PDB file of C-alpha atoms and ligand atoms in Angstrom:
ATOM      1  CA  MET A   1    -185.699  61.389-166.468  1.00 71.00           C
ATOM      2  CA  THR A   2    -185.752  57.596-166.688  1.00 79.00           C
ATOM      3  CA  ASP A   3    -184.170  56.901-163.286  1.00 94.00           C
ATOM      4  CA  CYS A   4    -186.200  59.477-161.296  1.00 98.00           C
ATOM      5  CA  ILE A   5    -188.677  57.974-158.825  1.00 98.00           C
ATOM      6  CA  PHE A   6    -191.056  60.946-159.003  1.00 98.00           C
ATOM      7  CA  CYS A   7    -191.014  60.899-162.832  1.00 98.00           C
ATOM      8  CA  LYS A   8    -191.942  57.219-162.566  1.00 98.00           C
ATOM      9  CA  ILE A   9    -194.853  58.159-160.297  1.00 98.00           C
ATOM     10  CA  VAL A  10    -195.952  60.818-162.821  1.00 98.00           C
ATOM     11  CA  GLN A  11    -195.777  58.217-165.621  1.00 97.00           C
ATOM     12  CA  GLY A  12    -197.767  55.717-163.546  1.00 97.00           C
ATOM     13  CA  GLU A  13    -194.861  53.237-163.449  1.00 97.00           C
ATOM     14  CA  ILE A  14    -194.818  53.413-159.630  1.00 97.00           C
ATOM     15  CA  PRO A  15    -198.060  53.702-157.637  1.00 98.00           C
ATOM     16  CA  CYS A  16    -198.780  56.588-155.295  1.00 98.00           C
ATOM     17  CA  ALA A  17    -201.532  57.609-152.882  1.00 98.00           C
ATOM     18  CA  ARG A  18    -202.747  60.331-155.236  1.00 98.00           C
ATOM     19  CA  ILE A  19    -204.604  63.320-153.787  1.00 98.00           C
ATOM     20  CA  HIS A  20    -204.984  65.445-156.929  1.00 98.00           C
ATOM     21  CA  GLU A  21    -203.422  66.133-160.322  1.00 98.00           C
ATOM     22  CA  ASP A  22    -203.818  68.340-163.356  1.00 98.00           C
ATOM     23  CA  ASP A  23    -201.754  68.933-166.497  1.00 98.00           C
ATOM     24  CA  ARG A  24    -198.850  70.482-164.611  1.00 98.00           C
ATOM     25  CA  VAL A  25    -198.829  69.180-161.060  1.00 98.00           C
ATOM     26  CA  LEU A  26    -199.443  66.125-158.888  1.00 98.00           C
ATOM     27  CA  SER A  27    -199.967  65.699-155.150  1.00 98.00           C
ATOM     28  CA  PHE A  28    -199.731  62.466-153.178  1.00 98.00           C
ATOM     29  CA  LEU A  29    -199.107  61.248-149.644  1.00 98.00           C
ATOM     30  CA  ASP A  30    -195.464  60.922-148.606  1.00 98.00           C
ATOM     31  CA  ILE A  31    -194.606  57.245-148.115  1.00 98.00           C
ATOM     32  CA  GLY A  32    -192.464  58.083-145.076  1.00 98.00           C
ATOM     33  CA  PRO A  33    -194.510  60.691-143.252  1.00 98.00           C
ATOM     34  CA  ILE A  34    -193.133  62.955-140.533  1.00 98.00           C
ATOM     35  CA  ASN A  35    -196.737  62.903-139.296  1.00 98.00           C
ATOM     36  CA  PRO A  36    -199.803  61.134-140.783  1.00 98.00           C
ATOM     37  CA  GLY A  37    -201.169  63.182-143.674  1.00 98.00           C
ATOM     38  CA  HIS A  38    -197.712  64.451-144.751  1.00 98.00           C
ATOM     39  CA  ALA A  39    -198.194  65.181-148.459  1.00 98.00           C
ATOM     40  CA  LEU A  40    -196.006  66.139-151.405  1.00 99.00           C
ATOM     41  CA  VAL A  41    -196.693  68.446-154.344  1.00 99.00           C
ATOM     42  CA  ILE A  42    -194.539  68.024-157.446  1.00 98.00           C
ATOM     43  CA  PRO A  43    -194.356  69.484-160.938  1.00 98.00           C
ATOM     44  CA  LYS A  44    -195.017  66.795-163.549  1.00 98.00           C
ATOM     45  CA  LYS A  45    -192.041  68.034-165.557  1.00 98.00           C
ATOM     46  CA  HIS A  46    -188.663  67.000-164.167  1.00 98.00           C
ATOM     47  CA  TYR A  47    -186.674  69.764-162.486  1.00 98.00           C
ATOM     48  CA  ALA A  48    -183.903  68.823-160.078  1.00 98.00           C
ATOM     49  CA  THR A  49    -184.522  71.772-157.745  1.00 98.00           C
ATOM     50  CA  ILE A  50    -186.719  74.847-157.454  1.00 98.00           C
ATOM     51  CA  PHE A  51    -183.972  76.902-159.101  1.00 97.00           C
ATOM     52  CA  GLU A  52    -184.636  75.546-162.608  1.00 97.00           C
ATOM     53  CA  MET A  53    -188.420  75.645-162.434  1.00 98.00           C
ATOM     54  CA  ASP A  54    -190.521  77.355-165.069  1.00 97.00           C
ATOM     55  CA  ALA A  55    -192.617  80.132-163.488  1.00 98.00           C
ATOM     56  CA  GLU A  56    -195.949  78.657-164.598  1.00 98.00           C
ATOM     57  CA  ASP A  57    -195.086  75.265-163.101  1.00 98.00           C
ATOM     58  CA  LEU A  58    -193.978  76.993-159.920  1.00 98.00           C
ATOM     59  CA  LYS A  59    -197.229  78.940-159.686  1.00 98.00           C
ATOM     60  CA  ALA A  60    -199.237  75.756-160.256  1.00 98.00           C
ATOM     61  CA  CYS A  61    -197.274  74.041-157.482  1.00 98.00           C
ATOM     62  CA  ILE A  62    -197.791  76.782-154.928  1.00 98.00           C
ATOM     63  CA  VAL A  63    -201.514  77.050-155.664  1.00 98.00           C
ATOM     64  CA  LEU A  64    -201.879  73.284-155.256  1.00 98.00           C
ATOM     65  CA  CYS A  65    -199.799  73.490-152.064  1.00 98.00           C
ATOM     66  CA  GLN A  66    -202.396  75.839-150.600  1.00 98.00           C
ATOM     67  CA  GLN A  67    -205.283  73.588-151.642  1.00 98.00           C
ATOM     68  CA  VAL A  68    -203.644  70.412-150.319  1.00 98.00           C
ATOM     69  CA  ALA A  69    -202.519  72.205-147.154  1.00 98.00           C
ATOM     70  CA  ARG A  70    -206.119  73.155-146.437  1.00 98.00           C
ATOM     71  CA  ALA A  71    -207.271  69.583-147.077  1.00 98.00           C
ATOM     72  CA  VAL A  72    -204.540  67.988-144.939  1.00 98.00           C
ATOM     73  CA  PHE A  73    -205.086  70.502-142.150  1.00 98.00           C
ATOM     74  CA  LYS A  74    -208.822  69.780-142.124  1.00 98.00           C
ATOM     75  CA  ALA A  75    -208.510  65.998-142.520  1.00 98.00           C
ATOM     76  CA  THR A  76    -205.937  65.610-139.745  1.00 98.00           C
ATOM     77  CA  GLY A  77    -207.337  68.213-137.370  1.00 97.00           C
ATOM     78  CA  SER A  78    -203.796  69.489-136.931  1.00 97.00           C
ATOM     79  CA  ALA A  79    -202.702  72.416-134.821  1.00 97.00           C
ATOM     80  CA  GLY A  80    -200.174  73.622-137.432  1.00 98.00           C
ATOM     81  CA  LEU A  81    -198.640  72.850-140.810  1.00 98.00           C
ATOM     82  CA  ASN A  82    -195.208  73.391-142.368  1.00 98.00           C
ATOM     83  CA  LEU A  83    -194.558  73.986-146.065  1.00 98.00           C
ATOM     84  CA  LEU A  84    -191.001  72.752-146.637  1.00 98.00           C
ATOM     85  CA  GLN A  85    -188.938  72.600-149.803  1.00 98.00           C
ATOM     86  CA  ASN A  86    -185.414  71.111-149.778  1.00 98.00           C
ATOM     87  CA  ASN A  87    -182.810  71.891-152.441  1.00 98.00           C
ATOM     88  CA  PHE A  88    -179.610  69.845-152.759  1.00 98.00           C
ATOM     89  CA  ARG A  89    -178.239  67.227-150.409  1.00 98.00           C
ATOM     90  CA  ALA A  90    -176.845  69.828-147.999  1.00 98.00           C
ATOM     91  CA  ALA A  91    -180.427  70.982-147.346  1.00 98.00           C
ATOM     92  CA  GLY A  92    -181.777  67.450-146.910  1.00 97.00           C
ATOM     93  CA  GLN A  93    -182.957  66.779-150.477  1.00 98.00           C
ATOM     94  CA  LEU A  94    -182.877  63.047-151.207  1.00 98.00           C
ATOM     95  CA  VAL A  95    -185.191  62.857-154.240  1.00 98.00           C
ATOM     96  CA  GLU A  96    -183.712  64.983-157.023  1.00 98.00           C
ATOM     97  CA  HIS A  97    -187.057  66.018-158.541  1.00 98.00           C
ATOM     98  CA  ALA A  98    -188.287  69.331-157.128  1.00 98.00           C
ATOM     99  CA  HIS A  99    -191.041  68.877-154.556  1.00 98.00           C
ATOM    100  CA  PHE A 100    -192.872  70.623-151.748  1.00 98.00           C
ATOM    101  CA  HIS A 101    -193.638  68.992-148.398  1.00 98.00           C
ATOM    102  CA  LEU A 102    -196.868  69.732-146.545  1.00 98.00           C
ATOM    103  CA  ILE A 103    -196.337  68.522-143.017  1.00 98.00           C
ATOM    104  CA  PRO A 104    -199.249  68.635-140.581  1.00 98.00           C
ATOM    105  CA  ARG A 105    -198.203  69.355-137.017  1.00 98.00           C
ATOM    106  CA  PRO A 106    -199.860  68.408-133.758  1.00 97.00           C
ATOM    107  CA  ALA A 107    -199.343  70.782-130.861  1.00 95.00           C
ATOM    108  CA  HIS A 108    -196.256  68.798-129.846  1.00 94.00           C
ATOM    109  CA  ASP A 109    -194.099  66.444-131.922  1.00 96.00           C
ATOM    110  CA  ASP A 110    -190.415  65.648-132.446  1.00 94.00           C
ATOM    111  CA  PHE A 111    -189.942  67.587-135.698  1.00 96.00           C
ATOM    112  CA  LEU A 112    -188.098  70.928-135.860  1.00 93.00           C
ATOM    113  CA  THR A 113    -187.855  71.083-132.117  1.00 92.00           C
ATOM    114  CA  SER A 114    -185.096  73.675-132.311  1.00 94.00           C
ATOM    115  CA  TRP A 115    -184.602  76.734-134.508  1.00 95.00           C
ATOM    116  CA  PRO A 116    -180.957  77.619-133.952  1.00 96.00           C
ATOM    117  CA  ALA A 117    -181.207  81.330-134.717  1.00 97.00           C
ATOM    118  CA  LYS A 118    -177.949  83.282-134.694  1.00 98.00           C
ATOM    119  CA  SER A 119    -177.077  86.955-134.824  1.00 98.00           C
ATOM    120  CA  TYR A 120    -174.878  88.934-137.235  1.00 98.00           C
ATOM    121  CA  PRO A 121    -171.697  90.534-135.978  1.00 98.00           C
ATOM    122  CA  PRO A 122    -171.823  94.341-136.375  1.00 98.00           C
ATOM    123  CA  GLY A 123    -171.898  95.354-140.068  1.00 98.00           C
ATOM    124  CA  GLU A 124    -172.328  91.801-141.425  1.00 98.00           C
ATOM    125  CA  MET A 125    -176.068  92.041-142.068  1.00 98.00           C
ATOM    126  CA  GLU A 126    -175.541  95.154-144.210  1.00 98.00           C
ATOM    127  CA  ARG A 127    -172.683  93.459-146.116  1.00 98.00           C
ATOM    128  CA  MET A 128    -174.818  90.380-146.713  1.00 98.00           C
ATOM    129  CA  LEU A 129    -177.712  92.541-147.905  1.00 98.00           C
ATOM    130  CA  GLU A 130    -175.478  94.208-150.502  1.00 98.00           C
ATOM    131  CA  LYS A 131    -174.243  90.820-151.770  1.00 98.00           C
ATOM    132  CA  VAL A 132    -177.757  89.405-152.050  1.00 98.00           C
ATOM    133  CA  LYS A 133    -179.096  92.542-153.762  1.00 98.00           C
ATOM    134  CA  ALA A 134    -176.216  92.452-156.263  1.00 97.00           C
ATOM    135  CA  ALA A 135    -176.952  88.785-157.014  1.00 97.00           C
ATOM    136  CA  PHE A 136    -180.670  89.573-157.294  1.00 97.00           C
ATOM    137  CA  SER A 137    -179.976  92.297-159.882  1.00 96.00           C
ATOM    138  CA  ALA A 138    -177.493  90.166-161.887  1.00 91.00           C
ATOM    139  CA  PRO A 139    -178.463  86.546-161.358  1.00 71.00           C
TER     140      PRO A 139
HETATM  141  P1  AMP B   1    -186.546  65.096-149.643  1.00 73.98           P
HETATM  142  O1  AMP B   1    -185.685  64.639-148.500  1.00 73.98           O
HETATM  143  O2  AMP B   1    -186.987  66.535-149.510  1.00 73.98           O
HETATM  144  O3  AMP B   1    -185.913  64.798-150.978  1.00 73.98           O
HETATM  145  O4  AMP B   1    -187.881  64.270-149.513  1.00 73.98           O
HETATM  146  C1  AMP B   1    -188.216  63.203-150.338  1.00 73.98           C
HETATM  147  C2  AMP B   1    -189.487  62.600-149.788  1.00 73.98           C
HETATM  148  O5  AMP B   1    -190.008  61.705-150.753  1.00 73.98           O
HETATM  149  C3  AMP B   1    -189.296  61.805-148.495  1.00 73.98           C
HETATM  150  O6  AMP B   1    -190.106  62.391-147.469  1.00 73.98           O
HETATM  151  C4  AMP B   1    -189.752  60.406-148.869  1.00 73.98           C
HETATM  152  O7  AMP B   1    -190.449  59.747-147.832  1.00 73.98           O
HETATM  153  C5  AMP B   1    -190.640  60.655-150.075  1.00 73.98           C
HETATM  154  N1  AMP B   1    -190.755  59.540-150.998  1.00 73.98           N
HETATM  155  C6  AMP B   1    -189.750  58.835-151.564  1.00 73.98           C
HETATM  156  N2  AMP B   1    -190.254  57.883-152.367  1.00 73.98           N
HETATM  157  C7  AMP B   1    -191.604  57.997-152.324  1.00 73.98           C
HETATM  158  C8  AMP B   1    -192.686  57.296-152.943  1.00 73.98           C
HETATM  159  N3  AMP B   1    -192.470  56.268-153.775  1.00 73.98           N
HETATM  160  N4  AMP B   1    -193.951  57.677-152.658  1.00 73.98           N
HETATM  161  C9  AMP B   1    -194.174  58.702-151.806  1.00 73.98           C
HETATM  162  N5  AMP B   1    -193.198  59.402-151.202  1.00 73.98           N
HETATM  163  C10 AMP B   1    -191.927  59.055-151.444  1.00 73.98           C
HETATM  164 ZN1   ZN B   2    -188.133  63.484-162.125  1.00 73.98          ZN
END
C-alpha cells in the first residue's frame, strides 16, 4: 500500500523507534504514547484490520506481542499492561494497517478509567449466543 504510513515504516521510508523485527513482523514505540513505553506490533504485510490477516502472520504478531509486552513491562517497571487492537474507525482505528498496542500502565493513570459494563435483558444473551454461533459456523 503506497499511502500507508505503517507500510512506509516497514519499507524504511519513514523512521521508527524499532524494538525488533523478523521476516513477518515489526515492533516499534508508538509516537504518541498513552504512557511512556507504549509499543506497537504490526505484520509487515499490509492488512487493513485483523479480519483479513493470514493465520501465520497473526501467530507471529501475537508471539511478538508477548515478547515485547515482557520487555516493556520490565523496562518501565509498570504495574499493569493492556494489549489493545482496534478495528475500523468506530473502534478507534486511525491507521488502517492492522496493529496491536502494548500499553504499560502505572497503578493509576487517565486511560480506560471506566468500563461501562451493561446487562442483557432476559433472554437476550441466549439469542445473541445463537447468532454468534451461527456466524461462527458459517462465516
Ligand atoms: P489506532 O488508533 O489504533 O489506529 O492507533 C494508531 C497508533 O499509531 C496511534 O497510537 C499513533 O500514535 C501511532 N502512530 C501513528 N504514526 C506513527 C509513527 N509514524 N510512528 C509510530 N507510531 C505512530
Ligand atoms: Zn500498510
